[in-house]
PDB file of C-alpha atoms in Angstrom:
ATOM      1  CA  MET A   1      -2.125 -22.151  27.623  1.00  0.00           C
ATOM      2  CA  LYS A   2      -0.868 -25.316  25.394  1.00  0.00           C
ATOM      3  CA  LYS A   3       2.672 -25.246  24.201  1.00  0.00           C
ATOM      4  CA  GLU A   4       3.284 -26.001  20.785  1.00  0.00           C
ATOM      5  CA  LEU A   5       0.090 -24.658  19.394  1.00  0.00           C
ATOM      6  CA  HIS A   6       0.780 -21.310  18.425  1.00  0.00           C
ATOM      7  CA  PRO A   7       3.382 -21.063  15.515  1.00  0.00           C
ATOM      8  CA  LYS A   8       6.758 -19.321  16.808  1.00  0.00           C
ATOM      9  CA  TYR A   9       6.749 -15.331  16.483  1.00  0.00           C
ATOM     10  CA  GLN A  10      10.319 -14.430  15.371  1.00  0.00           C
ATOM     11  CA  LEU A  11      12.079 -11.536  13.823  1.00  0.00           C
ATOM     12  CA  ILE A  12      12.706 -11.331   9.671  1.00  0.00           C
ATOM     13  CA  LYS A  13      14.020  -8.832   7.177  1.00  0.00           C
ATOM     14  CA  ALA A  14      11.322  -7.432   4.845  1.00  0.00           C
ATOM     15  CA  THR A  15      13.701  -5.562   1.937  1.00  0.00           C
ATOM     16  CA  CYS A  16      11.282  -3.198  -0.663  1.00  0.00           C
ATOM     17  CA  SER A  17      11.954  -2.517  -4.082  1.00  0.00           C
ATOM     18  CA  CYS A  18      13.871   0.764  -3.443  1.00  0.00           C
ATOM     19  CA  GLY A  19      16.523  -0.400  -1.373  1.00  0.00           C
ATOM     20  CA  ASN A  20      14.224   0.192   2.337  1.00  0.00           C
ATOM     21  CA  VAL A  21      15.280  -2.966   5.014  1.00  0.00           C
ATOM     22  CA  MET A  22      13.138  -3.354   7.479  1.00  0.00           C
ATOM     23  CA  GLU A  23      13.278  -5.621  10.449  1.00  0.00           C
ATOM     24  CA  VAL A  24       9.442  -6.780  11.368  1.00  0.00           C
ATOM     25  CA  ASN A  25       8.141  -9.480  13.625  1.00  0.00           C
ATOM     26  CA  SER A  26       6.787 -12.286  11.814  1.00  0.00           C
ATOM     27  CA  THR A  27       5.048 -16.058  12.183  1.00  0.00           C
ATOM     28  CA  LEU A  28       7.149 -16.562   8.801  1.00  0.00           C
ATOM     29  CA  SER A  29      10.851 -18.653   8.843  1.00  0.00           C
ATOM     30  CA  GLU A  30      12.598 -16.852   5.816  1.00  0.00           C
ATOM     31  CA  ASP A  31      13.042 -12.928   4.716  1.00  0.00           C
ATOM     32  CA  ILE A  32      10.221 -11.196   2.352  1.00  0.00           C
ATOM     33  CA  SER A  33      10.612  -8.447   0.028  1.00  0.00           C
ATOM     34  CA  VAL A  34       7.883  -6.060  -0.925  1.00  0.00           C
ATOM     35  CA  GLU A  35       6.919  -3.343  -3.183  1.00  0.00           C
ATOM     36  CA  ILE A  36       6.270  -0.928  -1.552  1.00  0.00           C
ATOM     37  CA  CYS A  37       7.198   1.191   1.796  1.00  0.00           C
ATOM     38  CA  SER A  38       6.723   3.694   3.604  1.00  0.00           C
ATOM     39  CA  LYS A  39       9.980   5.402   2.250  1.00  0.00           C
ATOM     40  CA  CYS A  40       8.526   4.916  -1.406  1.00  0.00           C
ATOM     41  CA  HIS A  41       4.717   5.232  -1.648  1.00  0.00           C
ATOM     42  CA  PRO A  42       3.326   8.241  -2.792  1.00  0.00           C
ATOM     43  CA  PHE A  43       0.968   9.215   0.558  1.00  0.00           C
ATOM     44  CA  TYR A  44       3.843   9.639   2.719  1.00  0.00           C
ATOM     45  CA  THR A  45       6.326  10.982   0.501  1.00  0.00           C
ATOM     46  CA  GLY A  46       4.327  13.587  -0.747  1.00  0.00           C
ATOM     47  CA  GLN A  47       4.299  13.362  -4.222  1.00  0.00           C
ATOM     48  CA  GLN A  48       0.663  12.313  -4.327  1.00  0.00           C
ATOM     49  CA  LYS A  49      -1.090  13.109  -7.150  1.00  0.00           C
ATOM     50  CA  ILE A  50      -4.462  14.673  -7.112  1.00  0.00           C
ATOM     51  CA  VAL A  51      -6.755  13.760  -9.928  1.00  0.00           C
ATOM     52  CA  ASP A  52      -9.490  16.032 -10.780  1.00  0.00           C
ATOM     53  CA  THR A  53     -13.080  14.617 -11.900  1.00  0.00           C
ATOM     54  CA  GLY A  54     -14.690  17.947 -12.510  1.00  0.00           C
ATOM     55  CA  GLY A  55     -14.724  17.325 -16.333  1.00  0.00           C
ATOM     56  CA  ARG A  56     -16.468  14.314 -15.609  1.00  0.00           C
ATOM     57  CA  VAL A  57     -20.013  15.971 -14.688  1.00  0.00           C
ATOM     58  CA  GLN A  58     -19.455  18.251 -18.064  1.00  0.00           C
ATOM     59  CA  ARG A  59     -18.660  15.139 -19.881  1.00  0.00           C
ATOM     60  CA  PHE A  60     -22.018  13.078 -18.941  1.00  0.00           C
ATOM     61  CA  GLU A  61     -23.776  16.377 -19.420  1.00  0.00           C
ATOM     62  CA  LYS A  62     -22.571  17.060 -22.623  1.00  0.00           C
ATOM     63  CA  LYS A  63     -23.321  13.188 -23.504  1.00  0.00           C
ATOM     64  CA  PHE A  64     -26.948  13.139 -21.979  1.00  0.00           C
ATOM     65  CA  GLY A  65     -27.696  16.600 -21.659  1.00  0.00           C
ATOM     66  CA  LYS A  66     -28.901  18.592 -18.954  1.00  0.00           C
ATOM     67  CA  THR A  67     -32.462  17.528 -17.240  1.00  0.00           C
ATOM     68  CA  SER A  68     -33.476  20.002 -15.501  1.00  0.00           C
TER      69      SER A  68
END
């Protein structure tokens, strides 16, 4: 394998807007900030909302009528 062909892979800190700090491997040389992480994302925290789309069919039928 050729030397100096691939970028250097190093440990950096990723800081979330919620304050969580993670150490990750990256080819970047400076620390990064992210908007969302596994500590504050609704999918991982269980705060996920379920959107009820059942009314969409009724609104469509009301607007265009039933065609059966």
